[in-house]
Amino acid sequence: MVMASSGAGATERTGAYRRLVDCLPFPAALLDAAQDWRVVLANDAFARAVAAGTSPHGRSLRDVLPPHGGWPEVAELLEDVRRGARPSEGATVVVEQARSGFDGPGTRWTMELQPLTDAPGTVWGALAWLRGGEDMPASDAEPPPGDGLRNLAAGLVADRSVQEIHEDIVAAAATAARAERAALLLIDGSRRLSIVASTPDAGLPAKVATDGLSSPVWQAALGRHRLAWSAHGGQPPPVPFAGDPGWEQLALAGLGVRGRALGAVVVGGPHRGAFDDVDLEHLELSAVLASAALDSAGLRDQFGRLETVMRAAVTISAALVEATEPRVVRRRLLRGLVEDMGMAGAALWCGDDSDPVGLKLEDASGLPDDVRQLVVRLPASSGAARLLRGDPAEPPAGGATAAATSSWPEHEVRLVRVPEPATGVLGVYTAGGLPALVDDLLATLAHALASAVHQTSLNRRVQTVVDSLVRQLRPHERPAGVEVGYIYRSAAAGVDVGGDFFDLFTTATGHIGMACGDVSGKGVEAASLTAMAVYTLRAYALSGTPSQEVMTRLNAAVCEQTTIERFLTLAYARIDPVSWRVDVSVAGHPAPLLVGSQGVRAVDGTPDMPIGIDRAAGYSQRQFALDPGCSLLLYTDGVTEARRAGNPGDEQLGTGRLVGVLERHRDLGADALAEAVWDAVQAWSEDGTTDDCAVVVLRRPAVDGPAGGSGPGSG
């Protein structure tokens, strides 16, 4: 595949379409709108149809079409797409194939286009396909994909609602398998499946029962991808409604992603009287697309919710700081969890004087009256009471745990122990599961509650609450199989966080994310923006998003939430620990340094605009390979701008002296290299640095171990 220079264009999205283009039974291609409608992906059928068998990859569609290819009509349709006008069913043109061996016109094809967008009014590409020529017998021509399949394909990267995706899935399945009806069944965590969408007149209930893991639906979702069933075949029905009117003949394909079963898509009423292998193959293709679309929507929903939660945590912490009475502190926390963080309900229990081992409800928010009455007092056997007594032991790391049962039907309650002096248990009710990072935040807010109740001085409360929140900003664990080192020092006395920050994490794709940034301001003043920046960065980067896209999304989020006076500089790198390819973007930040046996050099390129100044700012991405034994070092300007003690000219350490330090210590490991930089800063300033400093180092081993299976692209 030829990579486009546009970066944020089709080249970063082709992974979602590669399988679609390759598997479609008719000629199809993916076009890049930013590159004169260059062909980014094309299947063999497309090459045979319009390019006489030669490869169209990397060429403009204008040059790919044969002399009799009807380019003016195609160009007019493409311009409609570029303007955001979606082609209708009748918006087609004729393309004539120049057959190999003579110059005359050949088979006539009808071209259709599906615009691909990230946001309303922004078209980055188009999915193009050709429908069978005039010399192809109608009985042999494959059916077109239909609106359902087109919308489903576009929905892989478009911001569509979950219900719209569900409707696209059933429409695509019915069209692909040439069926009259279709239904989407999703696993709800029990032995029942919810029918979340179906074609008109499907005549199905809202839920259907299954036999657990032995059910064909579960078996299909867990790896047995497809099957066909007939009421006259003597086989047991795969779903309870098999054999109902309109479902005497049905086909089923499982939905699953990354080893997780999602459910199945079922079609009935075959147009040809029975489902054949071609129908099953096309149904499985629609199921592959459906799985990807559901996974993509789930990730968008999860990260969107995570971003909301992170921002709300900062707001809640600030509200706790402003409160002056313990009662007001508790009320603001519980209301903030419901109103700002979007939880279904929240409750706080404390010791019950009338029952030494039970608990009583201190306050609550968002609970229905009947649920509130059920939890006014909790017996000693309740999960909350056992958690407060330390039986069972406190959960690890985050400090939050799910109760075995909940008094609120169809809701889960997460329990967090509140430490002294506000000893008690915080319960947070949610209609769905929570990411692990939210559990960490709940524990942090429980500590913030205890601190706010304990403090009587506003300044003391500010520092305590901020410290409690930002402990989560440090990396929780070092990525496995790679050597990393870092140091952080705040210039504000008594505060563990300032304007500088760094982060290291492993993404869902196996990449290593590595960030180092500098927020305007210092100490407590910068803490809220630092927290928002780190949590938002993680929310966008944890899916394995390339650095350029992470910068663009983070910039939009910060611009929306802050004024122009509040901004940050940032360097973010995404590292593949298998191929050791690195992509990095720099926003107004010192250039990353590469330290190896050949010396020290900065990553080439001019930094882009800092984050949070201009919502329309663009961000570039640089790519390079990290050589064996080489270290990638990110740092903040607190290192190079350290002032020399006793020097009337305020001479700075500077980039040149930093490079000299790294040259002398280039053979050190990651931890030792980070410490060497900090030692140089201390020596230069005689322990009197007045700026925050952060350094983070990742070193590739000099000799790589055996290839593992956890990196991106492995397997």
Short mmCIF file of N, CA, C and O in Angstrom, two decimals, residues 222-317:
data_model
loop_
_atom_site.label_atom_id
_atom_site.label_comp_id
_atom_site.label_asym_id
_atom_site.label_seq_id
_atom_site.Cartn_x
_atom_site.Cartn_y
_atom_site.Cartn_z
N LEU A 222 -18.07 -17.59 19.59
CA LEU A 222 -16.78 -17.98 20.17
C LEU A 222 -15.83 -18.61 19.15
O LEU A 222 -14.77 -19.08 19.53
N GLY A 223 -16.23 -18.65 17.89
CA GLY A 223 -15.28 -19.15 16.90
C GLY A 223 -15.88 -19.93 15.76
O GLY A 223 -15.31 -20.02 14.68
N ARG A 224 -17.02 -20.55 15.96
CA ARG A 224 -17.71 -21.24 14.86
C ARG A 224 -18.51 -20.18 14.12
O ARG A 224 -19.60 -19.79 14.52
N HIS A 225 -17.99 -19.69 13.01
CA HIS A 225 -18.40 -18.41 12.49
C HIS A 225 -19.79 -18.38 11.86
O HIS A 225 -20.47 -17.39 11.93
N ARG A 226 -20.22 -19.45 11.19
CA ARG A 226 -21.47 -19.36 10.46
C ARG A 226 -22.14 -20.73 10.35
O ARG A 226 -21.47 -21.77 10.46
N LEU A 227 -23.45 -20.72 10.11
CA LEU A 227 -24.17 -21.98 9.87
C LEU A 227 -25.49 -21.65 9.18
O LEU A 227 -25.99 -20.52 9.26
N ALA A 228 -26.03 -22.65 8.48
CA ALA A 228 -27.34 -22.53 7.84
C ALA A 228 -28.25 -23.59 8.44
O ALA A 228 -27.80 -24.70 8.78
N TRP A 229 -29.54 -23.27 8.58
CA TRP A 229 -30.49 -24.20 9.22
C TRP A 229 -31.79 -24.19 8.43
O TRP A 229 -32.25 -23.14 7.95
N SER A 230 -32.39 -25.37 8.32
CA SER A 230 -33.68 -25.51 7.66
C SER A 230 -34.63 -26.27 8.58
O SER A 230 -34.22 -27.21 9.27
N ALA A 231 -35.87 -25.85 8.60
CA ALA A 231 -36.87 -26.52 9.44
C ALA A 231 -37.09 -27.97 9.00
O ALA A 231 -37.62 -28.78 9.76
N HIS A 232 -36.65 -28.29 7.78
CA HIS A 232 -36.85 -29.64 7.26
C HIS A 232 -35.57 -30.47 7.31
O HIS A 232 -35.53 -31.58 6.78
N GLY A 233 -34.52 -29.95 7.95
CA GLY A 233 -33.24 -30.66 7.93
C GLY A 233 -33.02 -31.60 9.09
O GLY A 233 -32.00 -32.30 9.13
N GLY A 234 -33.91 -31.62 10.07
CA GLY A 234 -33.77 -32.54 11.20
C GLY A 234 -32.80 -32.09 12.26
O GLY A 234 -32.56 -32.81 13.24
N GLN A 235 -32.19 -30.91 12.11
CA GLN A 235 -31.25 -30.40 13.10
C GLN A 235 -32.00 -29.56 14.14
O GLN A 235 -33.00 -28.91 13.84
N PRO A 236 -31.51 -29.56 15.41
CA PRO A 236 -32.17 -28.74 16.43
C PRO A 236 -32.07 -27.26 16.08
O PRO A 236 -31.11 -26.84 15.44
N PRO A 237 -33.07 -26.47 16.46
CA PRO A 237 -33.07 -25.04 16.10
C PRO A 237 -31.92 -24.30 16.81
O PRO A 237 -31.72 -24.48 18.02
N PRO A 238 -31.17 -23.46 16.10
CA PRO A 238 -30.06 -22.74 16.73
C PRO A 238 -30.51 -21.57 17.58
O PRO A 238 -29.79 -21.13 18.47
N VAL A 239 -31.71 -21.03 17.30
CA VAL A 239 -32.28 -19.94 18.10
C VAL A 239 -33.74 -20.28 18.37
O VAL A 239 -34.37 -21.01 17.60
N PRO A 240 -34.31 -19.77 19.45
CA PRO A 240 -35.68 -20.16 19.82
C PRO A 240 -36.73 -19.85 18.76
O PRO A 240 -37.73 -20.55 18.68
N PHE A 241 -36.53 -18.81 17.95
CA PHE A 241 -37.56 -18.46 16.98
C PHE A 241 -37.37 -19.19 15.65
O PHE A 241 -38.10 -18.94 14.69
N ALA A 242 -36.37 -20.07 15.55
CA ALA A 242 -36.19 -20.86 14.32
C ALA A 242 -37.45 -21.69 14.07
O ALA A 242 -37.96 -22.37 14.96
N GLY A 243 -37.97 -21.64 12.86
CA GLY A 243 -39.19 -22.36 12.50
C GLY A 243 -40.43 -21.50 12.55
O GLY A 243 -41.47 -21.90 12.04
N ASP A 244 -40.35 -20.30 13.18
CA ASP A 244 -41.49 -19.39 13.18
C ASP A 244 -41.76 -18.92 11.76
O ASP A 244 -40.89 -19.02 10.88
N PRO A 245 -42.95 -18.38 11.50
CA PRO A 245 -43.26 -17.88 10.15
C PRO A 245 -42.20 -16.88 9.68
O PRO A 245 -41.89 -15.91 10.38
N GLY A 246 -41.66 -17.13 8.51
CA GLY A 246 -40.61 -16.30 7.97
C GLY A 246 -39.21 -16.72 8.36
O GLY A 246 -38.23 -16.22 7.83
N TRP A 247 -39.12 -17.68 9.30
CA TRP A 247 -37.80 -18.12 9.78
C TRP A 247 -37.65 -19.64 9.61
O TRP A 247 -36.92 -20.28 10.35
N GLU A 248 -38.37 -20.22 8.63
CA GLU A 248 -38.24 -21.66 8.38
C GLU A 248 -36.86 -22.00 7.81
O GLU A 248 -36.37 -23.12 7.96
N GLN A 249 -36.25 -21.03 7.12
CA GLN A 249 -34.87 -21.17 6.63
C GLN A 249 -34.10 -19.99 7.21
O GLN A 249 -34.52 -18.84 7.07
N LEU A 250 -32.98 -20.27 7.87
CA LEU A 250 -32.20 -19.16 8.43
C LEU A 250 -30.71 -19.47 8.35
O LEU A 250 -30.29 -20.62 8.21
N ALA A 251 -29.92 -18.41 8.42
CA ALA A 251 -28.45 -18.50 8.48
C ALA A 251 -27.98 -17.61 9.62
O ALA A 251 -28.61 -16.59 9.94
N LEU A 252 -26.86 -18.01 10.22
CA LEU A 252 -26.38 -17.33 11.42
C LEU A 252 -24.87 -17.15 11.33
O LEU A 252 -24.15 -18.07 10.91
N ALA A 253 -24.38 -15.98 11.71
CA ALA A 253 -22.93 -15.72 11.78
C ALA A 253 -22.63 -15.06 13.12
O ALA A 253 -23.37 -14.17 13.57
N GLY A 254 -21.57 -15.52 13.75
CA GLY A 254 -21.22 -15.01 15.07
C GLY A 254 -20.50 -13.67 15.00
O GLY A 254 -19.81 -13.34 14.04
N LEU A 255 -20.67 -12.89 16.06
CA LEU A 255 -19.99 -11.61 16.22
C LEU A 255 -19.01 -11.73 17.39
O LEU A 255 -19.39 -12.16 18.47
N GLY A 256 -17.77 -11.35 17.16
CA GLY A 256 -16.78 -11.39 18.22
C GLY A 256 -15.58 -10.56 17.85
O GLY A 256 -15.30 -10.34 16.67
N VAL A 257 -14.86 -10.07 18.86
CA VAL A 257 -13.68 -9.27 18.62
C VAL A 257 -12.67 -9.52 19.73
O VAL A 257 -13.04 -9.59 20.90
N ARG A 258 -11.41 -9.72 19.34
CA ARG A 258 -10.31 -9.93 20.28
C ARG A 258 -10.64 -11.02 21.31
O ARG A 258 -10.40 -10.86 22.50
N GLY A 259 -11.23 -12.12 20.83
CA GLY A 259 -11.52 -13.25 21.69
C GLY A 259 -12.75 -13.07 22.57
O GLY A 259 -13.04 -13.93 23.41
N ARG A 260 -13.47 -11.98 22.40
CA ARG A 260 -14.66 -11.71 23.22
C ARG A 260 -15.91 -11.90 22.37
O ARG A 260 -16.05 -11.30 21.31
N ALA A 261 -16.83 -12.75 22.85
CA ALA A 261 -18.07 -13.01 22.13
C ALA A 261 -19.03 -11.84 22.30
O ALA A 261 -19.26 -11.36 23.41
N LEU A 262 -19.61 -11.37 21.19
CA LEU A 262 -20.56 -10.27 21.23
C LEU A 262 -22.00 -10.73 21.00
O LEU A 262 -22.92 -10.18 21.57
N GLY A 263 -22.18 -11.75 20.16
CA GLY A 263 -23.52 -12.22 19.84
C GLY A 263 -23.55 -12.80 18.45
O GLY A 263 -22.62 -13.48 18.03
N ALA A 264 -24.61 -12.52 17.70
CA ALA A 264 -24.74 -13.10 16.37
C ALA A 264 -25.71 -12.26 15.55
O ALA A 264 -26.55 -11.53 16.08
N VAL A 265 -25.57 -12.37 14.22
CA VAL A 265 -26.53 -11.79 13.30
C VAL A 265 -27.22 -12.95 12.58
O VAL A 265 -26.57 -13.89 12.13
N VAL A 266 -28.56 -12.92 12.54
CA VAL A 266 -29.35 -14.02 11.99
C VAL A 266 -30.19 -13.47 10.85
O VAL A 266 -30.78 -12.39 10.97
N VAL A 267 -30.25 -14.21 9.74
CA VAL A 267 -31.07 -13.82 8.60
C VAL A 267 -32.04 -14.95 8.26
O VAL A 267 -31.76 -16.13 8.51
N GLY A 268 -33.18 -14.60 7.73
CA GLY A 268 -34.18 -15.60 7.34
C GLY A 268 -34.88 -15.20 6.05
O GLY A 268 -34.80 -14.05 5.61
N GLY A 269 -35.58 -16.16 5.45
CA GLY A 269 -36.31 -15.90 4.21
C GLY A 269 -35.40 -15.70 3.02
O GLY A 269 -35.39 -14.62 2.43
N PRO A 270 -34.61 -16.69 2.63
CA PRO A 270 -33.69 -16.52 1.48
C PRO A 270 -34.45 -16.26 0.19
O PRO A 270 -35.48 -16.89 -0.07
N HIS A 271 -33.92 -15.34 -0.62
CA HIS A 271 -34.57 -15.00 -1.88
C HIS A 271 -34.61 -16.19 -2.83
O HIS A 271 -35.54 -16.32 -3.64
N ARG A 272 -33.60 -17.07 -2.74
CA ARG A 272 -33.50 -18.19 -3.68
C ARG A 272 -34.05 -19.50 -3.11
O ARG A 272 -33.76 -20.57 -3.63
N GLY A 273 -34.76 -19.41 -2.00
CA GLY A 273 -35.37 -20.60 -1.43
C GLY A 273 -34.51 -21.30 -0.40
O GLY A 273 -35.02 -22.02 0.46
N ALA A 274 -33.20 -21.13 -0.45
CA ALA A 274 -32.28 -21.71 0.54
C ALA A 274 -30.99 -20.92 0.49
O ALA A 274 -30.63 -20.31 -0.53
N PHE A 275 -30.27 -20.91 1.61
CA PHE A 275 -29.00 -20.21 1.68
C PHE A 275 -27.89 -21.10 1.16
O PHE A 275 -27.74 -22.25 1.60
N ASP A 276 -27.10 -20.57 0.21
CA ASP A 276 -25.98 -21.35 -0.32
C ASP A 276 -24.67 -20.83 0.28
O ASP A 276 -24.66 -19.93 1.12
N ASP A 277 -23.54 -21.39 -0.19
CA ASP A 277 -22.24 -21.02 0.36
C ASP A 277 -21.90 -19.55 0.11
O ASP A 277 -21.26 -18.89 0.94
N VAL A 278 -22.33 -19.03 -1.05
CA VAL A 278 -22.07 -17.62 -1.34
C VAL A 278 -22.80 -16.73 -0.34
O VAL A 278 -22.26 -15.76 0.19
N ASP A 279 -24.07 -17.07 -0.05
CA ASP A 279 -24.83 -16.30 0.94
C ASP A 279 -24.14 -16.33 2.29
O ASP A 279 -24.04 -15.30 2.99
N LEU A 280 -23.66 -17.51 2.69
CA LEU A 280 -23.00 -17.63 3.99
C LEU A 280 -21.70 -16.83 4.03
O LEU A 280 -21.36 -16.20 5.04
N GLU A 281 -20.97 -16.86 2.91
CA GLU A 281 -19.72 -16.11 2.86
C GLU A 281 -19.99 -14.62 2.99
O GLU A 281 -19.31 -13.90 3.72
N HIS A 282 -21.01 -14.15 2.27
CA HIS A 282 -21.35 -12.73 2.36
C HIS A 282 -21.89 -12.37 3.74
O HIS A 282 -21.64 -11.27 4.25
N LEU A 283 -22.66 -13.26 4.34
CA LEU A 283 -23.16 -13.01 5.69
C LEU A 283 -22.00 -12.91 6.67
O LEU A 283 -21.99 -12.05 7.57
N GLU A 284 -21.01 -13.79 6.51
CA GLU A 284 -19.85 -13.73 7.41
C GLU A 284 -19.08 -12.42 7.22
O GLU A 284 -18.58 -11.84 8.19
N LEU A 285 -18.99 -11.94 5.97
CA LEU A 285 -18.35 -10.66 5.73
C LEU A 285 -19.09 -9.54 6.46
O LEU A 285 -18.47 -8.69 7.11
N SER A 286 -20.41 -9.54 6.39
CA SER A 286 -21.17 -8.51 7.10
C SER A 286 -20.97 -8.64 8.60
O SER A 286 -20.95 -7.63 9.32
N ALA A 287 -20.81 -9.88 9.10
CA ALA A 287 -20.56 -10.08 10.53
C ALA A 287 -19.20 -9.54 10.94
O ALA A 287 -19.04 -8.98 12.03
N VAL A 288 -18.19 -9.71 10.07
CA VAL A 288 -16.86 -9.15 10.35
C VAL A 288 -16.96 -7.63 10.45
O VAL A 288 -16.42 -7.01 11.38
N LEU A 289 -17.64 -7.01 9.49
CA LEU A 289 -17.83 -5.57 9.54
C LEU A 289 -18.63 -5.15 10.77
O LEU A 289 -18.33 -4.15 11.42
N ALA A 290 -19.67 -5.92 11.09
CA ALA A 290 -20.50 -5.61 12.25
C ALA A 290 -19.68 -5.66 13.53
O ALA A 290 -19.79 -4.78 14.40
N SER A 291 -18.82 -6.68 13.67
CA SER A 291 -17.99 -6.80 14.87
C SER A 291 -17.07 -5.60 14.99
O SER A 291 -16.91 -5.02 16.07
N ALA A 292 -16.45 -5.20 13.86
CA ALA A 292 -15.55 -4.05 13.89
C ALA A 292 -16.30 -2.77 14.23
O ALA A 292 -15.82 -1.93 14.99
N ALA A 293 -17.51 -2.60 13.65
CA ALA A 293 -18.29 -1.40 13.92
C ALA A 293 -18.73 -1.33 15.37
O ALA A 293 -18.66 -0.27 16.01
N LEU A 294 -19.17 -2.46 15.94
CA LEU A 294 -19.59 -2.48 17.34
C LEU A 294 -18.40 -2.22 18.26
O LEU A 294 -18.52 -1.49 19.25
N ASP A 295 -17.24 -2.80 17.93
CA ASP A 295 -16.05 -2.57 18.74
C ASP A 295 -15.64 -1.11 18.67
O ASP A 295 -15.30 -0.49 19.69
N SER A 296 -15.67 -0.54 17.47
CA SER A 296 -15.30 0.86 17.31
C SER A 296 -16.25 1.77 18.07
O SER A 296 -15.82 2.70 18.76
N ALA A 297 -17.54 1.49 17.98
CA ALA A 297 -18.52 2.30 18.72
C ALA A 297 -18.33 2.15 20.21
O ALA A 297 -18.44 3.12 20.97
N GLY A 298 -18.02 0.91 20.66
CA GLY A 298 -17.79 0.70 22.09
C GLY A 298 -16.59 1.46 22.59
O GLY A 298 -16.62 2.05 23.69
N LEU A 299 -15.51 1.46 21.79
CA LEU A 299 -14.32 2.21 22.20
C LEU A 299 -14.61 3.71 22.25
O LEU A 299 -14.18 4.40 23.19
N ARG A 300 -15.31 4.21 21.22
CA ARG A 300 -15.64 5.64 21.23
C ARG A 300 -16.49 5.99 22.44
O ARG A 300 -16.26 7.01 23.10
N ASP A 301 -17.46 5.13 22.74
CA ASP A 301 -18.32 5.39 23.90
C ASP A 301 -17.52 5.33 25.20
O ASP A 301 -17.68 6.18 26.08
N GLN A 302 -16.62 4.33 25.30
CA GLN A 302 -15.84 4.18 26.52
C GLN A 302 -14.90 5.36 26.73
O GLN A 302 -14.81 5.92 27.82
N PHE A 303 -14.21 5.77 25.65
CA PHE A 303 -13.28 6.87 25.79
C PHE A 303 -14.00 8.19 26.00
O PHE A 303 -13.52 9.06 26.73
N GLY A 304 -15.16 8.34 25.35
CA GLY A 304 -15.94 9.55 25.60
C GLY A 304 -16.40 9.62 27.05
O GLY A 304 -16.34 10.68 27.68
N ARG A 305 -16.84 8.47 27.57
CA ARG A 305 -17.27 8.45 28.97
C ARG A 305 -16.08 8.67 29.91
O ARG A 305 -16.19 9.36 30.91
N LEU A 306 -14.94 8.08 29.54
CA LEU A 306 -13.75 8.24 30.36
C LEU A 306 -13.32 9.70 30.41
O LEU A 306 -12.95 10.22 31.47
N GLU A 307 -13.40 10.38 29.26
CA GLU A 307 -13.04 11.79 29.23
C GLU A 307 -13.97 12.60 30.12
O GLU A 307 -13.54 13.49 30.86
N THR A 308 -15.28 12.30 30.05
CA THR A 308 -16.24 13.00 30.90
C THR A 308 -15.94 12.78 32.38
O THR A 308 -15.97 13.71 33.19
N VAL A 309 -15.62 11.53 32.72
CA VAL A 309 -15.33 11.19 34.11
C VAL A 309 -14.08 11.92 34.60
O VAL A 309 -14.04 12.46 35.72
N MET A 310 -13.04 11.96 33.76
CA MET A 310 -11.79 12.61 34.17
C MET A 310 -12.00 14.10 34.42
O MET A 310 -11.52 14.65 35.40
N ARG A 311 -12.70 14.74 33.49
CA ARG A 311 -12.95 16.17 33.68
C ARG A 311 -13.81 16.42 34.92
O ARG A 311 -13.59 17.37 35.66
N ALA A 312 -14.80 15.55 35.11
CA ALA A 312 -15.67 15.71 36.28
C ALA A 312 -14.90 15.55 37.58
O ALA A 312 -15.19 16.20 38.58
N ALA A 313 -13.89 14.66 37.58
CA ALA A 313 -13.09 14.45 38.79
C ALA A 313 -12.41 15.73 39.22
O ALA A 313 -12.31 16.06 40.42
N VAL A 314 -11.90 16.49 38.23
CA VAL A 314 -11.26 17.77 38.55
C VAL A 314 -12.29 18.74 39.11
O VAL A 314 -12.04 19.44 40.10
N THR A 315 -13.48 18.79 38.49
CA THR A 315 -14.54 19.68 38.96
C THR A 315 -14.98 19.32 40.37
O THR A 315 -15.16 20.20 41.24
N ILE A 316 -15.14 18.02 40.62
CA ILE A 316 -15.56 17.58 41.95
C ILE A 316 -14.51 17.93 42.98
O ILE A 316 -14.83 18.41 44.09
N SER A 317 -13.25 17.70 42.66
CA SER A 317 -12.17 18.01 43.61
C SER A 317 -12.17 19.49 43.95
O SER A 317 -11.99 19.88 45.11
#
